Amino acid sequence: MIDENKVSQLVKDVLSEMNLSDVKLPAPRKQLGVFDTMEEALDAVNKAYTQFRKYNKEQRENIISEIRKLTHAEAETMAKLAVEDTKMGNVYHKILKHHLVADKTPGTEDLDTRAMSGDGGLTLVEMAPYGIIGAITPSTNPSCTVICNSIGMLAGGNAVVFNPHPHAKRISAYAVDLVNRAVLAAGGPENVVVTVANPTMDTSKMMVNHPSVKLLVATGGPGVVKMLLSSGKKAIGAGAGNPPVIVDETADIRKAAKDIIDGCTFDNNLPCIAEKEVFALKEVADELIHNMQKHGAYLLTPAQAKKLEDVVLVWTENKKGERVRTINKDWVGRDAKKIIAQLGIDVPEDMRCIICETDFSHPFVQTELMMPILPIVRVNNFDEAVEMAVKAEHGNRHTAHLHSKNVDHMTQYAKAIETTIFVKNAPSYAGIGFNAEGWTTFTIAGPTGEGITSPRSFTRLRRCVLSDALYII
Ligand code: NAD
């Protein structure tokens, strides 16, 4: 297993010698696996799958190892293109994310067979492919999701058609092309992974309803997950989060402050697992805020926080005709310095996170902003913190964080919040295996229960029974 600290250092060394604006994007060319229409894409993936289904595990593993190699080699290019294409995120952090995907997305080793033997013979339960998977991917981690899904889905023996977010179509097409180049380099068939150059709601509908697509996988907000789950097909839904962080009186406050700011600012808060609001026990709140300021956080006054609301939130009408406040998408995933400049505030060069004290009902607490803005709510005791964290998570059952040394608090919070990921005493990205144990994924399927998806999530179980034989004892 590759040591992430070494990878992280390597990337820093390369970056220190390189100006990111020097990273050359490839000249436009015909990309492999990228089609003008969804009909063509579906036709091509169906043809490719008839060949790919004959591939054994070793051949699939060879393909995956080429995907890993190319992802490492082209991480800088993809990180830069993702930021250019979506206008969101941080190039350096996106480079790290690509290396993480290349190193820690599981391959065919994740698949196993259950065997039951006895007087009646031998029964096997095997993890088999679904066939063709239709996958919808987000704008927040576009190429990482395409590559991570491709590794997992191909490992499971499937082929994939992607309908990516329209705002990330260039970088998503780049990633599909990369996967195809890797498949060809390993001697595999072209088009086991395909997409369309211009994804729309219509191409999505066609993909979802096509009879050859046997499994649907959605990574995105609540709209897309709801749409897939009502499609009538088997679907895996990886939806929105709003991860709360609790800091109690037993925590190492200096470390908690740094970990929270590191996690909250990673890729400008785009990851769905990133810290979105903090509940700090009143005994430690001042010390926590003080230490956050030492790690690049800028504390707004209440008046400045009020002004910020008008920048990053907009009034819209919901389906019931009520006026509601939602995020201003122009500021999603943008640098903290660019956001704060809207308030006319001069900040130090190393400033990377905007913090403010709010009450529980504040929209910064209740809304998944996906910006490096962190509201902090003072609470009287741990019970109150847990009650608020559970409410702020809105039943997404996605991710929660705790800084504490009290195992009873860990247990109490985990039982109450029931999230798929629960990180203690680390930045949020530890939850997807970055500088922590465990594999990675960019599709965290809370609503449908697959959790931290891996190749086995993209397989169906098949039973093979042999009567009265091969029980060899
Ligand atoms: P988004 O929901 O706007 O888009 C996600 C994808 O769904 C896109 O491809 C989009 O075109 C499509 N889509 C959206 N609504 C649709 C509908 N009604 N019908 C068909 N397709 C539809 O999300 P985004 O802004 O790209 O990503 C951010 C959201 O995704 C956040 O809520 C974040 O928490 C979530 N997310 C979750 C995970 C996870 O693993 N659980 C990972 C990344 C992002």
Coordinates of C-alpha atoms and ligand atoms in Angstrom, one line a residue:
M1 CA 0.0 0.0 0.0
I2 CA 1.3 3.4 -0.9
D3 CA 2.1 5.8 2.0
E4 CA -0.1 8.9 1.6
N5 CA 2.3 11.0 3.5
K6 CA 4.9 10.2 1.0
V7 CA 2.5 10.9 -1.9
S8 CA 1.5 14.2 -0.3
Q9 CA 5.2 15.2 0.1
L10 CA 5.9 14.2 -3.5
V11 CA 3.1 16.3 -4.8
K12 CA 4.3 19.3 -2.6
D13 CA 7.8 18.9 -3.9
V14 CA 6.6 18.8 -7.5
L15 CA 4.4 21.8 -7.0
S16 CA 7.1 23.8 -5.3
E17 CA 9.1 23.5 -8.5
M18 CA 6.2 24.0 -10.9
N19 CA 3.8 26.9 -11.5
L20 CA 0.3 25.4 -11.8
S21 CA -0.4 27.7 -14.6
D22 CA 2.3 25.8 -16.5
V23 CA 0.4 22.6 -16.5
K24 CA -0.4 22.1 -20.1
L25 CA -3.9 20.9 -20.9
P26 CA -4.1 18.5 -23.9
A27 CA -5.0 19.8 -27.3
P28 CA -8.6 19.0 -28.4
R29 CA -8.8 15.6 -30.1
K30 CA -11.3 12.8 -30.5
Q31 CA -11.8 11.3 -27.1
L32 CA -12.3 7.6 -26.6
G33 CA -15.6 6.5 -25.3
V34 CA -17.2 10.0 -25.7
F35 CA -20.2 10.1 -28.1
D36 CA -22.4 12.8 -29.6
T37 CA -25.6 11.0 -28.6
M38 CA -26.7 8.7 -25.8
E39 CA -28.0 6.2 -28.5
E40 CA -24.5 5.9 -29.9
A41 CA -23.0 5.6 -26.4
L42 CA -25.4 2.9 -25.4
D43 CA -24.9 1.0 -28.6
A44 CA -21.1 1.1 -28.2
V45 CA -21.1 0.0 -24.6
N46 CA -23.4 -2.9 -25.4
K47 CA -21.0 -4.1 -28.1
A48 CA -18.0 -3.7 -25.8
Y49 CA -19.7 -5.5 -23.0
T50 CA -20.2 -8.7 -25.1
Q51 CA -16.4 -8.9 -25.3
F52 CA -15.7 -7.6 -21.8
R53 CA -17.9 -10.2 -20.1
K54 CA -15.5 -12.9 -21.2
Y55 CA -12.6 -11.2 -19.3
N56 CA -11.4 -13.0 -16.2
K57 CA -10.3 -11.4 -13.0
E58 CA -6.7 -11.2 -13.9
Q59 CA -7.5 -9.4 -17.2
R60 CA -9.8 -7.0 -15.3
E61 CA -7.1 -6.4 -12.7
N62 CA -4.5 -5.6 -15.5
I63 CA -6.9 -3.0 -16.8
I64 CA -7.4 -1.5 -13.3
S65 CA -3.7 -1.3 -12.8
E66 CA -3.4 0.7 -16.1
I67 CA -6.1 3.0 -14.8
R68 CA -4.2 3.6 -11.6
K69 CA -1.0 4.3 -13.5
L70 CA -2.6 6.9 -15.9
T71 CA -4.5 8.5 -13.0
H72 CA -1.2 9.1 -11.2
A73 CA 0.5 10.3 -14.3
E74 CA -2.3 12.8 -15.3
A75 CA -3.4 13.9 -11.8
E76 CA -2.1 17.5 -12.3
T77 CA -3.8 17.8 -15.7
M78 CA -7.1 16.6 -14.4
A79 CA -7.0 18.7 -11.3
K80 CA -6.4 21.8 -13.3
L81 CA -9.0 21.0 -15.9
A82 CA -11.6 20.2 -13.2
V83 CA -11.1 23.6 -11.6
E84 CA -11.2 25.3 -15.0
D85 CA -14.3 23.4 -16.1
T86 CA -16.3 23.8 -12.9
K87 CA -14.8 27.0 -11.5
M88 CA -14.8 25.2 -8.2
G89 CA -12.2 23.7 -5.8
N90 CA -8.5 23.8 -5.3
V91 CA -6.0 22.4 -7.8
Y92 CA -3.5 21.1 -5.1
H93 CA -6.2 19.3 -3.2
K94 CA -7.7 17.9 -6.4
I95 CA -4.2 16.5 -7.2
L96 CA -4.2 14.7 -3.9
K97 CA -7.7 13.4 -4.5
H98 CA -6.7 11.8 -7.8
H99 CA -3.7 10.1 -6.2
L100 CA -6.0 8.8 -3.4
V101 CA -8.4 7.4 -6.0
A102 CA -5.6 5.7 -7.9
D103 CA -4.1 4.2 -4.7
K104 CA -7.0 3.3 -2.5
T105 CA -10.0 2.4 -4.7
P106 CA -10.3 -1.4 -4.3
G107 CA -10.0 -3.7 -7.3
T108 CA -11.0 -7.3 -7.9
E109 CA -9.5 -8.4 -4.5
D110 CA -12.7 -6.9 -3.0
L111 CA -14.8 -9.7 -4.5
D112 CA -15.2 -12.9 -2.7
T113 CA -17.1 -16.2 -2.8
R114 CA -19.0 -17.7 0.1
A115 CA -18.9 -21.5 0.2
M116 CA -21.2 -23.8 2.2
S117 CA -20.4 -27.5 2.2
G118 CA -21.9 -30.5 4.0
D119 CA -23.7 -33.8 3.6
G120 CA -25.9 -32.2 0.9
G121 CA -22.9 -31.2 -1.3
L122 CA -21.4 -27.8 -2.1
T123 CA -23.1 -24.4 -2.5
L124 CA -21.3 -21.3 -3.7
V125 CA -22.5 -17.7 -3.6
E126 CA -20.6 -15.6 -6.1
M127 CA -20.4 -11.9 -6.7
A128 CA -21.5 -11.5 -10.4
P129 CA -21.7 -8.4 -12.6
Y130 CA -25.0 -6.6 -13.2
G131 CA -24.0 -6.0 -16.9
I132 CA -24.2 -2.4 -18.0
I133 CA -24.4 0.2 -15.2
G134 CA -25.8 3.8 -15.7
A135 CA -23.9 6.2 -13.5
I136 CA -24.7 9.9 -12.8
T137 CA -21.8 11.9 -11.4
P138 CA -21.5 15.3 -9.7
S139 CA -19.7 18.5 -10.5
T140 CA -17.9 18.6 -7.1
N141 CA -15.6 15.6 -7.6
P142 CA -16.1 15.0 -11.3
S143 CA -13.1 13.0 -12.6
C144 CA -12.4 11.4 -9.2
T145 CA -16.0 10.0 -9.2
V146 CA -15.7 8.8 -12.9
I147 CA -12.4 7.0 -12.2
C148 CA -13.4 5.6 -8.8
N149 CA -16.7 4.3 -10.2
S150 CA -14.9 2.9 -13.3
I151 CA -12.4 1.0 -11.2
G152 CA -15.1 -0.4 -8.9
M153 CA -17.6 -1.2 -11.7
L154 CA -15.0 -2.8 -14.0
A155 CA -13.6 -4.8 -11.2
G156 CA -17.1 -6.2 -10.6
G157 CA -17.1 -7.2 -14.3
N158 CA -19.5 -4.5 -15.5
A159 CA -19.4 -1.9 -18.3
V160 CA -20.5 1.7 -17.6
V161 CA -22.3 4.5 -19.2
F162 CA -21.9 7.9 -17.5
N163 CA -24.2 10.9 -17.6
P164 CA -22.0 13.4 -15.8
H165 CA -23.0 16.8 -14.5
P166 CA -23.3 19.3 -17.4
H167 CA -21.1 21.8 -15.6
A168 CA -18.3 19.3 -15.5
K169 CA -18.6 17.7 -18.9
R170 CA -15.1 18.5 -20.2
I171 CA -13.3 17.0 -17.2
S172 CA -15.7 14.1 -17.0
A173 CA -15.1 13.3 -20.7
Y174 CA -11.4 13.5 -20.1
A175 CA -11.7 10.9 -17.3
V176 CA -13.7 8.6 -19.6
D177 CA -11.1 8.9 -22.3
L178 CA -8.4 8.2 -19.7
V179 CA -10.1 5.0 -18.6
N180 CA -10.5 3.9 -22.3
R181 CA -6.8 4.6 -23.0
A182 CA -6.0 2.4 -19.9
V183 CA -8.3 -0.4 -21.1
L184 CA -6.7 -0.3 -24.6
A185 CA -3.2 -0.3 -23.1
A186 CA -4.1 -3.5 -21.2
G187 CA -5.4 -5.1 -24.4
G188 CA -9.1 -4.6 -23.5
P189 CA -11.9 -3.5 -25.7
E190 CA -12.7 0.1 -26.4
N191 CA -15.9 1.6 -25.0
V192 CA -16.4 -0.5 -21.8
V193 CA -16.8 2.9 -20.3
V194 CA -18.7 5.6 -22.3
T195 CA -20.3 9.0 -22.0
V196 CA -21.8 11.8 -24.0
A197 CA -20.1 15.0 -24.9
N198 CA -23.1 17.1 -23.9
P199 CA -25.0 15.4 -21.0
T200 CA -28.5 16.8 -20.3
M201 CA -31.6 15.7 -18.5
D202 CA -32.8 14.1 -21.7
T203 CA -29.6 12.0 -22.1
S204 CA -30.0 11.1 -18.4
K205 CA -33.6 10.0 -19.0
M206 CA -32.7 7.9 -22.0
M207 CA -29.8 6.2 -20.0
V208 CA -32.1 5.5 -17.0
N209 CA -34.8 4.0 -19.1
H210 CA -32.7 2.0 -21.5
P211 CA -33.5 -1.7 -21.1
S212 CA -29.8 -2.7 -21.3
V213 CA -28.9 -0.6 -18.3
K214 CA -29.4 -3.0 -15.3
L215 CA -28.1 -1.0 -12.4
L216 CA -28.3 2.8 -11.7
V217 CA -25.8 4.6 -9.5
A218 CA -26.3 8.3 -8.6
T219 CA -23.8 10.4 -6.8
G220 CA -25.2 13.9 -6.2
G221 CA -27.8 15.9 -4.3
P222 CA -31.3 14.9 -3.2
G223 CA -32.9 15.5 -6.7
V224 CA -31.0 12.9 -8.6
V225 CA -31.1 10.3 -5.8
K226 CA -34.9 10.7 -5.7
M227 CA -35.2 10.5 -9.4
L228 CA -33.2 7.2 -9.6
L229 CA -34.9 5.6 -6.7
S230 CA -38.3 6.2 -8.4
S231 CA -37.0 4.7 -11.7
G232 CA -38.3 1.2 -11.1
K233 CA -34.8 -0.2 -11.5
K234 CA -32.2 -1.3 -8.9
A235 CA -30.4 1.8 -7.9
I236 CA -27.6 2.9 -5.6
G237 CA -28.0 6.4 -4.2
A238 CA -25.2 8.5 -2.8
G239 CA -26.8 11.7 -1.7
A240 CA -26.2 15.0 0.1
G241 CA -24.8 15.5 3.6
N242 CA -24.4 18.3 6.0
P243 CA -21.7 16.9 8.4
P244 CA -21.8 18.3 11.9
V245 CA -18.7 18.4 14.2
I246 CA -18.9 18.3 17.9
V247 CA -15.9 19.4 20.1
D248 CA -16.2 18.4 23.7
E249 CA -14.3 19.4 26.8
T250 CA -12.0 16.4 26.7
A251 CA -10.7 17.1 23.2
D252 CA -7.1 18.1 22.3
I253 CA -8.3 21.6 21.3
R254 CA -5.3 22.7 19.4
K255 CA -5.4 19.5 17.3
A256 CA -9.2 19.7 16.9
A257 CA -8.9 23.3 15.6
K258 CA -6.3 22.4 13.0
D259 CA -8.1 19.2 12.0
I260 CA -11.4 20.9 11.5
I261 CA -9.9 23.8 9.4
D262 CA -7.9 21.3 7.4
G263 CA -11.0 19.2 6.7
C264 CA -13.3 22.1 6.1
T265 CA -11.0 23.8 3.6
F266 CA -10.0 20.7 1.7
D267 CA -10.9 21.3 -2.0
N268 CA -12.7 24.4 -0.7
N269 CA -15.3 22.3 1.2
L270 CA -16.6 20.5 -1.9
P271 CA -16.4 17.0 -0.5
C272 CA -19.8 15.8 0.9
I273 CA -18.0 14.5 4.0
A274 CA -16.4 17.9 4.8
E275 CA -17.1 19.7 8.1
K276 CA -20.1 22.0 7.6
E277 CA -21.0 23.2 11.1
V278 CA -19.4 23.0 14.6
F279 CA -21.1 22.5 18.0
A280 CA -18.5 23.5 20.6
L281 CA -19.0 23.0 24.3
K282 CA -19.1 26.4 26.0
E283 CA -16.0 25.5 28.2
V284 CA -13.8 25.1 25.1
A285 CA -15.4 27.3 22.5
D286 CA -13.1 30.3 23.0
E287 CA -10.0 28.2 23.0
L288 CA -11.2 26.4 19.8
I289 CA -11.9 29.6 18.0
H290 CA -8.6 31.1 19.1
N291 CA -6.7 28.1 17.7
M292 CA -8.7 28.0 14.5
Q293 CA -7.5 31.6 13.9
K294 CA -3.9 30.4 14.3
H295 CA -4.6 27.9 11.4
G296 CA -5.9 30.2 8.8
A297 CA -9.5 30.9 10.0
Y298 CA -10.8 34.5 9.9
L299 CA -13.5 35.3 12.5
L300 CA -16.3 37.5 11.3
T301 CA -18.2 39.9 13.5
P302 CA -22.0 39.4 13.7
A303 CA -22.5 42.3 11.3
Q304 CA -20.0 40.9 8.8
A305 CA -21.6 37.5 9.1
K306 CA -25.0 39.1 8.3
K307 CA -23.5 40.7 5.2
L308 CA -22.0 37.4 4.1
E309 CA -25.5 35.8 4.1
D310 CA -26.5 38.2 1.3
V311 CA -23.4 37.1 -0.7
V312 CA -23.6 33.3 -0.4
L313 CA -27.4 32.8 -0.1
V314 CA -30.2 33.7 -2.4
W315 CA -34.0 33.9 -2.0
T316 CA -35.9 31.5 -4.2
E317 CA -39.4 30.0 -4.4
N318 CA -39.9 26.3 -3.5
K319 CA -42.5 24.0 -5.1
K320 CA -45.1 25.2 -2.6
G321 CA -44.6 28.8 -3.6
E322 CA -42.8 29.7 -0.3
R323 CA -39.8 32.0 -0.3
V324 CA -36.8 30.1 0.9
R325 CA -33.1 30.7 1.2
T326 CA -30.8 28.5 -0.8
I327 CA -27.1 28.6 -1.7
N328 CA -25.8 31.0 -4.3
K329 CA -24.1 28.5 -6.6
D330 CA -21.7 31.1 -7.8
W331 CA -19.8 30.8 -4.5
V332 CA -19.8 27.0 -4.1
G333 CA -16.2 25.6 -3.9
R334 CA -14.6 29.1 -4.2
D335 CA -11.6 30.2 -2.3
A336 CA -12.3 31.8 1.1
K337 CA -10.2 34.8 0.2
K338 CA -12.4 35.4 -2.9
I339 CA -15.6 35.1 -0.8
I340 CA -14.4 37.4 1.9
A341 CA -13.2 40.0 -0.6
Q342 CA -17.0 40.5 -1.3
L343 CA -17.2 42.0 2.2
G344 CA -14.3 44.4 1.5
I345 CA -12.2 42.8 4.2
D346 CA -8.4 42.6 3.8
V347 CA -7.1 39.3 5.2
P348 CA -3.6 37.8 5.6
E349 CA -2.2 35.7 2.8
D350 CA -2.5 32.4 4.6
M351 CA -6.2 32.9 5.4
R352 CA -8.2 29.9 4.2
C353 CA -11.5 29.6 6.1
I354 CA -14.2 32.0 7.2
I355 CA -15.6 31.3 10.7
C356 CA -18.5 32.9 12.6
E357 CA -20.5 32.3 15.7
T358 CA -24.2 31.7 15.0
D359 CA -27.2 30.2 16.7
F360 CA -28.5 26.8 15.8
S361 CA -31.2 28.0 13.4
H362 CA -28.8 30.1 11.2
P363 CA -28.9 29.2 7.5
F364 CA -25.1 28.6 7.5
V365 CA -25.8 25.7 10.0
Q366 CA -28.9 24.4 8.3
T367 CA -27.7 24.6 4.7
E368 CA -25.1 22.4 2.9
L369 CA -23.0 25.4 1.7
M370 CA -20.0 23.6 0.2
M371 CA -17.9 26.7 0.8
P372 CA -15.0 27.2 3.2
I373 CA -17.4 28.9 5.7
L374 CA -17.8 27.4 9.1
P375 CA -20.5 28.4 11.6
I376 CA -19.8 27.7 15.2
V377 CA -22.6 27.2 17.8
R378 CA -21.8 27.3 21.5
V379 CA -23.7 24.6 23.5
N380 CA -24.2 24.0 27.2
N381 CA -23.5 20.3 27.4
F382 CA -22.8 17.2 25.3
D383 CA -26.5 16.1 25.2
E384 CA -27.4 19.4 23.7
A385 CA -24.6 19.2 21.2
V386 CA -25.8 15.7 20.0
E387 CA -29.4 16.8 19.8
M388 CA -28.4 19.8 17.6
A389 CA -26.0 17.8 15.5
V390 CA -28.6 15.2 14.7
K391 CA -31.1 17.9 13.7
A392 CA -28.5 19.7 11.5
E393 CA -27.6 16.5 9.7
H394 CA -31.3 16.4 8.6
G395 CA -31.5 12.6 8.6
N396 CA -29.1 12.2 5.6
R397 CA -27.3 9.6 7.6
H398 CA -24.1 10.7 5.7
T399 CA -21.2 11.8 7.9
A400 CA -20.5 13.2 11.4
H401 CA -17.4 14.2 13.2
L402 CA -16.3 14.3 16.9
H403 CA -13.3 15.6 18.7
S404 CA -13.2 14.0 22.1
K405 CA -11.3 11.5 24.3
N406 CA -14.5 10.3 26.0
V407 CA -15.6 6.9 24.6
D408 CA -19.0 7.2 26.2
H409 CA -19.5 10.4 24.2
M410 CA -18.3 8.6 21.0
T411 CA -20.9 5.9 21.6
Q412 CA -23.7 8.2 22.5
Y413 CA -23.2 10.4 19.4
A414 CA -22.7 7.4 17.0
K415 CA -26.0 5.8 18.2
A416 CA -27.9 9.0 17.9
I417 CA -26.7 10.2 14.5
E418 CA -26.6 6.9 12.6
T419 CA -24.3 8.2 9.9
T420 CA -22.5 6.1 7.3
I421 CA -19.2 7.7 8.3
F422 CA -18.2 8.8 11.8
V423 CA -14.7 10.3 12.2
K424 CA -13.2 10.9 15.6
N425 CA -10.1 13.1 16.2
A426 CA -9.1 13.7 12.6
P427 CA -10.0 15.8 9.6
S428 CA -13.1 14.7 7.7
Y429 CA -11.1 13.2 4.8
A430 CA -9.9 10.4 7.2
G431 CA -13.4 9.1 6.6
I432 CA -12.5 8.2 2.9
G433 CA -9.1 6.7 3.9
F434 CA -6.9 9.8 3.4
N435 CA -4.1 9.5 6.0
A436 CA -6.3 6.9 7.7
E437 CA -7.1 3.2 7.5
G438 CA -9.6 1.9 5.0
W439 CA -10.3 2.1 1.3
T440 CA -11.6 5.1 -0.5
T441 CA -14.7 5.9 -2.5
F442 CA -16.3 9.0 -4.0
T443 CA -19.7 7.4 -3.9
I444 CA -20.9 7.2 -0.3
A445 CA -24.3 5.4 -0.5
G446 CA -26.1 6.3 2.7
P447 CA -29.7 6.3 1.5
T448 CA -29.5 2.9 -0.1
G449 CA -27.2 1.4 2.5
E450 CA -24.1 0.2 0.4
G451 CA -22.1 2.8 2.4
I452 CA -18.5 3.2 1.4
T453 CA -19.0 1.7 -2.0
S454 CA -16.4 -0.7 -3.5
P455 CA -16.5 -3.4 -6.3
R456 CA -18.7 -5.7 -4.3
S457 CA -21.4 -2.9 -4.2
F458 CA -21.7 -3.2 -8.0
T459 CA -22.3 -7.0 -8.1
R460 CA -25.3 -9.2 -7.7
L461 CA -25.2 -12.4 -5.7
R462 CA -25.6 -15.7 -7.6
R463 CA -25.9 -19.1 -6.0
C464 CA -24.4 -22.3 -7.5
V465 CA -25.5 -25.6 -6.0
L466 CA -23.8 -29.0 -6.5
S467 CA -25.8 -31.7 -5.0
D468 CA -24.3 -34.7 -3.2
A469 CA -20.7 -34.1 -4.4
L470 CA -17.5 -32.2 -3.6
Y471 CA -18.0 -32.5 0.2
I472 CA -14.5 -34.0 0.5
I473 CA -14.2 -34.6 4.2
Ligands
NAD1 P1 -26.3 17.8 -8.3 O1 -27.3 17.0 -7.5 O2 -26.6 19.1 -8.7 O3 -25.9 16.9 -9.5 C1 -25.5 15.6 -9.5 C2 -25.8 14.9 -10.8 O4 -27.2 14.7 -10.8 C3 -25.5 15.7 -12.0 O5 -25.0 14.8 -13.0 C4 -26.8 16.4 -12.4 O6 -26.8 16.7 -13.7 C5 -27.7 15.3 -12.0 N1 -29.1 15.7 -11.6 C6 -29.4 16.6 -10.7 N2 -30.8 16.6 -10.5 C7 -31.3 15.7 -11.4 C8 -32.6 15.2 -11.7 N3 -33.7 15.7 -11.1 N4 -32.7 14.3 -12.6 C9 -31.6 13.8 -13.2 N5 -30.4 14.1 -13.0 C10 -30.2 15.1 -12.1 O7 -25.0 17.8 -7.4 P2 -23.6 18.5 -7.5 O8 -23.8 20.0 -7.2 O9 -22.9 18.2 -8.7 O10 -22.9 17.8 -6.3 C11 -23.1 18.2 -5.0 C12 -24.1 17.4 -4.2 O11 -23.8 16.0 -4.3 C13 -24.0 17.7 -2.8 O12 -25.3 17.7 -2.2 C14 -23.2 16.6 -2.2 O13 -23.4 16.4 -0.8 C15 -23.6 15.5 -3.1 N6 -22.5 14.5 -3.2 C16 -22.7 13.3 -2.5 C17 -21.7 12.3 -2.6 C18 -21.8 11.0 -1.9 O14 -20.9 10.2 -2.1 N7 -22.8 10.8 -1.1 C19 -20.5 12.6 -3.3 C20 -20.4 13.8 -4.0 C21 -21.4 14.8 -3.9

